[in-house]
Coordinates of C-alpha atoms in Angstrom, one line a residue:
X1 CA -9.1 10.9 218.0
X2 CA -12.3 12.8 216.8
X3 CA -13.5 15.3 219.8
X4 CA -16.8 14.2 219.4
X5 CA -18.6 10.7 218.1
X6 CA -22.2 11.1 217.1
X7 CA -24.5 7.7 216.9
X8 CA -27.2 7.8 214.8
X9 CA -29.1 4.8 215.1
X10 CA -31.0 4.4 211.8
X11 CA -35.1 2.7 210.7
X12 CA -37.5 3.6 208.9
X13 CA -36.9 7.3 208.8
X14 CA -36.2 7.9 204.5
X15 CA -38.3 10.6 204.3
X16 CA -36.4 12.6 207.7
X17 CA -32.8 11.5 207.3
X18 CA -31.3 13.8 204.5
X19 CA -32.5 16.9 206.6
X20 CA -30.4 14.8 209.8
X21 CA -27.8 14.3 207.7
X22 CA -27.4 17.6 206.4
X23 CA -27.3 18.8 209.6
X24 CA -24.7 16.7 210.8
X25 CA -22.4 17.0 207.6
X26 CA -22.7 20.7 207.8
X27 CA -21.6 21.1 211.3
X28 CA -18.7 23.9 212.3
X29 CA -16.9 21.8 214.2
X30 CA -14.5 19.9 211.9
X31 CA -13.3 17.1 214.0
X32 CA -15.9 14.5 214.6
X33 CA -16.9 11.4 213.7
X34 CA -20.3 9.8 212.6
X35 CA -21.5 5.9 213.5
X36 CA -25.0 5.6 211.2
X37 CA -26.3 2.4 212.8
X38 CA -28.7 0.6 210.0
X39 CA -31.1 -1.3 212.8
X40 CA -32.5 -3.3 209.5
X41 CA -34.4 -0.9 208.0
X42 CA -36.7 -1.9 205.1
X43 CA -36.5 1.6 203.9
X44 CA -33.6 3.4 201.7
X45 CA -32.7 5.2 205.0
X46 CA -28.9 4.1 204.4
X47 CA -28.9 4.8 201.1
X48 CA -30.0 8.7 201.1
X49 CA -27.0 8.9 203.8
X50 CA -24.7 7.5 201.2
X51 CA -26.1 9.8 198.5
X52 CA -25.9 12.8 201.2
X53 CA -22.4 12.9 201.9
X54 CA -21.3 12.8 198.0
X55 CA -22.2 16.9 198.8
X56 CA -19.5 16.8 201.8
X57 CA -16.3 15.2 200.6
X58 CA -14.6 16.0 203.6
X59 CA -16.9 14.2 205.9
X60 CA -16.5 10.8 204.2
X61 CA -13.6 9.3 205.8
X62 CA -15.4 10.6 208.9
X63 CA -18.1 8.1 208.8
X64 CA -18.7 4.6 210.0
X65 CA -21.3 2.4 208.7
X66 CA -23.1 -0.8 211.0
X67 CA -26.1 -2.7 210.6
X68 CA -27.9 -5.2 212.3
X69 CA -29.0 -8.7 210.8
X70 CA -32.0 -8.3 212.7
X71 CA -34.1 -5.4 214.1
X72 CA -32.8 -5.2 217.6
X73 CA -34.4 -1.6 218.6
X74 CA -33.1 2.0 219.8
X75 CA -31.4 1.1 222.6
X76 CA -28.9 -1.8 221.2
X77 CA -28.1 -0.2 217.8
X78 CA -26.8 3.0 220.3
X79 CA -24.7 0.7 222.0
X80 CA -23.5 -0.8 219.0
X81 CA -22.4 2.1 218.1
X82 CA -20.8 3.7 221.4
X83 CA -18.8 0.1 221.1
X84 CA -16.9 2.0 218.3
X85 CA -16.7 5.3 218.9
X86 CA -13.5 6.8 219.3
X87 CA -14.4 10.6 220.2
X88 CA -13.4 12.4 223.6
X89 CA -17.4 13.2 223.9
X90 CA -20.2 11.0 222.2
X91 CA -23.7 12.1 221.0
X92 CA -26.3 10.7 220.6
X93 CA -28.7 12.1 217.9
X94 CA -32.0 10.5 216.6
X95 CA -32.0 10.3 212.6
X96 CA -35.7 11.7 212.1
X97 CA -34.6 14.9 213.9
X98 CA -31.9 17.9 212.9
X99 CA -29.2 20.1 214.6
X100 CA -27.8 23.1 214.7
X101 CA -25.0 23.6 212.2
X102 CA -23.0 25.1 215.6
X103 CA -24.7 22.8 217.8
X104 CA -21.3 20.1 218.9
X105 CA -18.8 23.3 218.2
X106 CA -21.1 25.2 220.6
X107 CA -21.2 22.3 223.4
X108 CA -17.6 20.7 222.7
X109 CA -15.9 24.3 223.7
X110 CA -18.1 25.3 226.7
X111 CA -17.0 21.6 227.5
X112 CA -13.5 22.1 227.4
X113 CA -13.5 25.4 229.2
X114 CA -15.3 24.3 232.1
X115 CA -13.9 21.1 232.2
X116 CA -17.4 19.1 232.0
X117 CA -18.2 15.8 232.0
X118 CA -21.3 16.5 230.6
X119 CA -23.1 19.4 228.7
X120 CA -26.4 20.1 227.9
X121 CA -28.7 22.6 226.0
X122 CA -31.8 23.4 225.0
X123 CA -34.4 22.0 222.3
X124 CA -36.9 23.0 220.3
X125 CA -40.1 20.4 219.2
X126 CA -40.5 21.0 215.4
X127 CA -44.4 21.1 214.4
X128 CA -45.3 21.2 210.6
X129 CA -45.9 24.9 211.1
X130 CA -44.0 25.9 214.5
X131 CA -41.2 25.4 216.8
X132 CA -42.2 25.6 220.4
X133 CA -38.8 26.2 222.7
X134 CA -38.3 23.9 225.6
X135 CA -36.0 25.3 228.8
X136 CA -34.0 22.2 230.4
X137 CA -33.6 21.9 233.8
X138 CA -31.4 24.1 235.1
X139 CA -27.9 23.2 236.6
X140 CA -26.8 23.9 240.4
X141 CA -23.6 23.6 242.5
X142 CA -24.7 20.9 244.3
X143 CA -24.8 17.9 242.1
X144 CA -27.7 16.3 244.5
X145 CA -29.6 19.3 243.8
X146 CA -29.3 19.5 239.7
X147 CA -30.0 16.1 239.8
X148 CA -33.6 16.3 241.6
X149 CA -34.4 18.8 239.7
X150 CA -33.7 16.5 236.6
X151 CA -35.4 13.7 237.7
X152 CA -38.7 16.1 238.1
X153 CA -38.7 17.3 234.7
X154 CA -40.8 15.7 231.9
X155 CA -38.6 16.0 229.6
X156 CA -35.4 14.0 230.6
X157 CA -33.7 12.8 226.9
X158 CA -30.1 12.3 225.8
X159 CA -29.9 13.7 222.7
X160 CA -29.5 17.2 223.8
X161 CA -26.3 16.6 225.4
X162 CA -22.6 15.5 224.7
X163 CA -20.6 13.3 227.3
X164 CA -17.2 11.8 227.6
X165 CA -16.7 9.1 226.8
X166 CA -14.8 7.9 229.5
X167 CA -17.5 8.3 232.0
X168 CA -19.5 5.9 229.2
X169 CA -16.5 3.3 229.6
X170 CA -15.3 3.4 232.9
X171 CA -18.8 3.1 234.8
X172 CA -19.9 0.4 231.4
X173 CA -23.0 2.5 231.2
X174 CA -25.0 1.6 228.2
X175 CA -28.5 2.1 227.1
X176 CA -31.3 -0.9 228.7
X177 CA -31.4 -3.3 225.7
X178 CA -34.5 -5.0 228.0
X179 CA -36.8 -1.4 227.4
X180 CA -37.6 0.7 224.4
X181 CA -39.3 3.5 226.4
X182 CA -37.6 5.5 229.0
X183 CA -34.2 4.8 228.0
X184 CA -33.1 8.1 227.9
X185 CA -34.6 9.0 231.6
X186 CA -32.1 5.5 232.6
X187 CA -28.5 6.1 231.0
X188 CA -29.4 10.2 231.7
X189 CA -29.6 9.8 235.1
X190 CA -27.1 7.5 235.8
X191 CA -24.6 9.9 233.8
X192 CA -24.9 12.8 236.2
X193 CA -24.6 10.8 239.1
X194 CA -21.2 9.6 238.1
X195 CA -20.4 13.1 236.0
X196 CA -18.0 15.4 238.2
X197 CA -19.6 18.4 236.5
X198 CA -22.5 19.0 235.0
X199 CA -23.2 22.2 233.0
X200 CA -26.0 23.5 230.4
X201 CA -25.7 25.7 227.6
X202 CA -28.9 28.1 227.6
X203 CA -30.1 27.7 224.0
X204 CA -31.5 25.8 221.8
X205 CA -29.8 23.9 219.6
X206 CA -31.4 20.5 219.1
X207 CA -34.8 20.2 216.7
X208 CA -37.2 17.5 218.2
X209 CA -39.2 16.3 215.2
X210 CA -43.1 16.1 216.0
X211 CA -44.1 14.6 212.6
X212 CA -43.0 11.2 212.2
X213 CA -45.9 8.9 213.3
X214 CA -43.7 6.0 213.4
X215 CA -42.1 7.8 216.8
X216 CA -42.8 5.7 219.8
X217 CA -43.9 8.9 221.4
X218 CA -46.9 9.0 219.0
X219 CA -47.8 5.4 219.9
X220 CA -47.6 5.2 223.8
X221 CA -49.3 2.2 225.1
X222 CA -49.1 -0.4 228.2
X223 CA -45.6 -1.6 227.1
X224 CA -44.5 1.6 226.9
X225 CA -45.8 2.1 230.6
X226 CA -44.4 -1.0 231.6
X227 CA -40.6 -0.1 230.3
X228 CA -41.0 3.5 232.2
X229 CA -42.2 1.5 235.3
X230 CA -38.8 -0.7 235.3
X231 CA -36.7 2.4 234.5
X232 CA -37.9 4.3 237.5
X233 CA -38.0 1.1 240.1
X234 CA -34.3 0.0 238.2
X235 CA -33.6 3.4 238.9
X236 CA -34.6 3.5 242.5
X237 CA -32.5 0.0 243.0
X238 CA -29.5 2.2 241.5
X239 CA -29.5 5.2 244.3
X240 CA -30.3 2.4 247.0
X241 CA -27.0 0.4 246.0
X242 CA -24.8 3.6 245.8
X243 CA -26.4 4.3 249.5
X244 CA -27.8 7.8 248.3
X245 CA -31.7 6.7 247.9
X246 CA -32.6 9.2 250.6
X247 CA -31.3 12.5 248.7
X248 CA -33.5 11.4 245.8
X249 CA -36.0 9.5 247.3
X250 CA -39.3 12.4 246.8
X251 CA -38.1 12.9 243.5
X252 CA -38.2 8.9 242.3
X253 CA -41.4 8.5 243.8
X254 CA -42.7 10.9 241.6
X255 CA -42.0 9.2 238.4
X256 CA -43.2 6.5 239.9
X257 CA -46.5 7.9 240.7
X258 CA -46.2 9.8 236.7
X259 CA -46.0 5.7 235.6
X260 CA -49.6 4.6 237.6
X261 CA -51.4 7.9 237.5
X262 CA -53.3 6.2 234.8
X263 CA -53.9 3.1 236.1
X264 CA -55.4 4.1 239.5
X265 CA -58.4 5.4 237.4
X266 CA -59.8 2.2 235.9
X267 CA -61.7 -0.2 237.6
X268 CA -59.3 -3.1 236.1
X269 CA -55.9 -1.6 236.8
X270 CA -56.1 0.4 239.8
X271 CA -54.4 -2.4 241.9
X272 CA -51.1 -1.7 239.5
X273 CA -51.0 1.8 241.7
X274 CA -51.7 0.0 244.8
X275 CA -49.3 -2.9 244.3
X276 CA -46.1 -1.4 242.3
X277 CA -44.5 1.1 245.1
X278 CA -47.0 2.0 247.4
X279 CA -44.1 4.0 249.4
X280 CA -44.7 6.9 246.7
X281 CA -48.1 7.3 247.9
X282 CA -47.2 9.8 250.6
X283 CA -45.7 12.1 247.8
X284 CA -49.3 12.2 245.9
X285 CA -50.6 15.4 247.2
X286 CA -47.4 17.2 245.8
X287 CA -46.2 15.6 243.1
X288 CA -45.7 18.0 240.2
X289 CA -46.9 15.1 237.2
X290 CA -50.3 14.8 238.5
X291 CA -52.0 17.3 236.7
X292 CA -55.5 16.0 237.1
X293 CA -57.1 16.9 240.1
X294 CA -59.9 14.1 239.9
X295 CA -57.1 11.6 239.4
X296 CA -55.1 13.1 242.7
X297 CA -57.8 12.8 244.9
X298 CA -58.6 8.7 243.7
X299 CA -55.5 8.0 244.1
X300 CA -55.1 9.7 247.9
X301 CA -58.7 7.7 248.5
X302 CA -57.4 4.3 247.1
X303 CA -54.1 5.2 249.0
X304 CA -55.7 5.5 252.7
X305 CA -57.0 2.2 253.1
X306 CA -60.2 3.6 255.4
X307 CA -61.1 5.0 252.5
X308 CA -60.1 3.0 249.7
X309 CA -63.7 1.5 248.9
X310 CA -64.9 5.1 248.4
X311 CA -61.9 5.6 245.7
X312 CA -63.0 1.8 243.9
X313 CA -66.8 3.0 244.7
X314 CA -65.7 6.3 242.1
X315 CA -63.8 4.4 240.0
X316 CA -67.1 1.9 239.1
X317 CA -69.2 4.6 239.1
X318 CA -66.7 6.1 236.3
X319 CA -67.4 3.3 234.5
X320 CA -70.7 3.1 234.0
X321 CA -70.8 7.0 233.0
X322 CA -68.2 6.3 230.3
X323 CA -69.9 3.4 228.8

């Protein structure tokens, strides 16, 4: 079996993929395997693969091919995938970004020496002109602890990390087919609760591409808000089943308070923040996501219901300014 299987679910990204590709193909560690999961793109996507890989003879017999009849999204061509992946570890990697050449050789032995169920690096986000380097969360002995600090990151993605596949299997965690925002934040989570150790590898070795418009992070809008909603109260479910919702508790209320910070500021959604989980609304003087003083103090004023009108009074009167 390959030590690691790497999903690359594939639409619309022709004018990315080769450089994705490349960086796969040209990887140092020799045994792995690549899924490309065509999602129904309209684009030649699959085709620049194909013509890719005539450069790397060696990787052929490597690589599996799937499609979709239909466009089914992110989330169910990764699963689609992970249903034939074979590798002690899988990756996940999106195909309008790049890797390190060294990236899985780099991951796959600090892995095996620690004996990991999951490990995790660093990224960069790659502008036109500039990488800027983003620093994970870091990882602590006690699991409970990592995992909080996790959860209050902003940036909380799967593609950084490689994870075995057993953990995938035995627990039948899969990406939310229902959501096509905040997926990541869902299966990531959920992997280091059941991961008996977690560890990070402190550089950066995954390239976050910040030029393809067709990213959903360049088109954020109230469904997008509405899948990160259901990931965080899914979420919260999750650690109140397991019987743990109390070690995590601050922390989920946090995202959810990240989810309706923009909401309580308009005269025709504030009652999204009031109604969705009002027991976050103790944690709004300290929660790390509200970065907006004017929006901190609203919501504490909607919040204490003595002086709630004065919050809705400031909200109207925000209105008519901005008109």
């Amino acid at each position: 079996m390959p030590k690691i299987s790497v999903i690359i679910p594939v639409y619309k990204v022709e004018k990315y993929i080769e450089k994705c590709a490349r960086s796969l193909f040209e990887q140092s560690l020799e045994d792995m395997e690549f899924i490309f999961v065509d999602d129904c793109t309209p684009d030649n996507s699959i085709t620049i693969v194909k013509s890719v890989v005539e450069d790397y003879p060696n990787r052929k017999k490597q690589i599996k091919y799937l499609s979709h009849e239909k466009n089914q999204g992110l989330t169910s061509t990764r699963n689609l995938g992970l249903s034939v992946a074979l590798g002690d570890y899988i990756a996940y990697c999106d195909s309008d970004d790049w890797v390190d050449i060294y990236m899985y050789e780099k991951l796959y032995n600090h892995a095996i020496v620690e004996n990991a169920d999951v490990c995790f690096c660093n990224f960069q986000f790659a502008f036109k002109d500039k990488l800027d380097y983003y620093e994970c969360t870091s990882v602590y002995a006690d699991k409970t602890k990592t995992i909080n600090s996790y959860i209050s990151t902003v940036w909380t993605v799967i593609w950084n990390m490689i994870v075995k596949r057993e953990i995938l299997v035995d627990y039948e965690l899969k990406s939310p087919e229902n959501i096509s925002y905040c997926e990541d934040f869902y299966l990531s989570v959920r992997l280091f609760y059941y991961a008996n150790k977690i560890i990070k590898l402190d550089e950066a070795l995954y390239f976050y591409n910040q030029m393809n418009v067709n990213s959903i992070m360049h088109g954020i809008n109230l469904r997008a808000e509405s899948d990160e909603r259901w990931a965080y109260l899914d979420t919260i479910q999750f650690f109140k089943e397991k019987g743990v919702y109390n070690e995590y508790k601050k922390t989920m209320c946090w995202r959810v308070l990240k989810s309706t910070q923009d909401a309580a500021v308009y005269i025709d959604r504030y009652r999204d923040f009031l109604t969705l989980y009002p027991e976050s609304h103790k944690y709004i003087w300290n929660c790390p996501f509200i970065n907006n003083w004017k929006s901190r103090i609203i919501m504490l004023l909607l919040a204490f219901y003595p002086l709630r009108f004065v919050g809705i009074f400031i909200i109207w009167l925000r209105k008519l300014i901005n008109r």
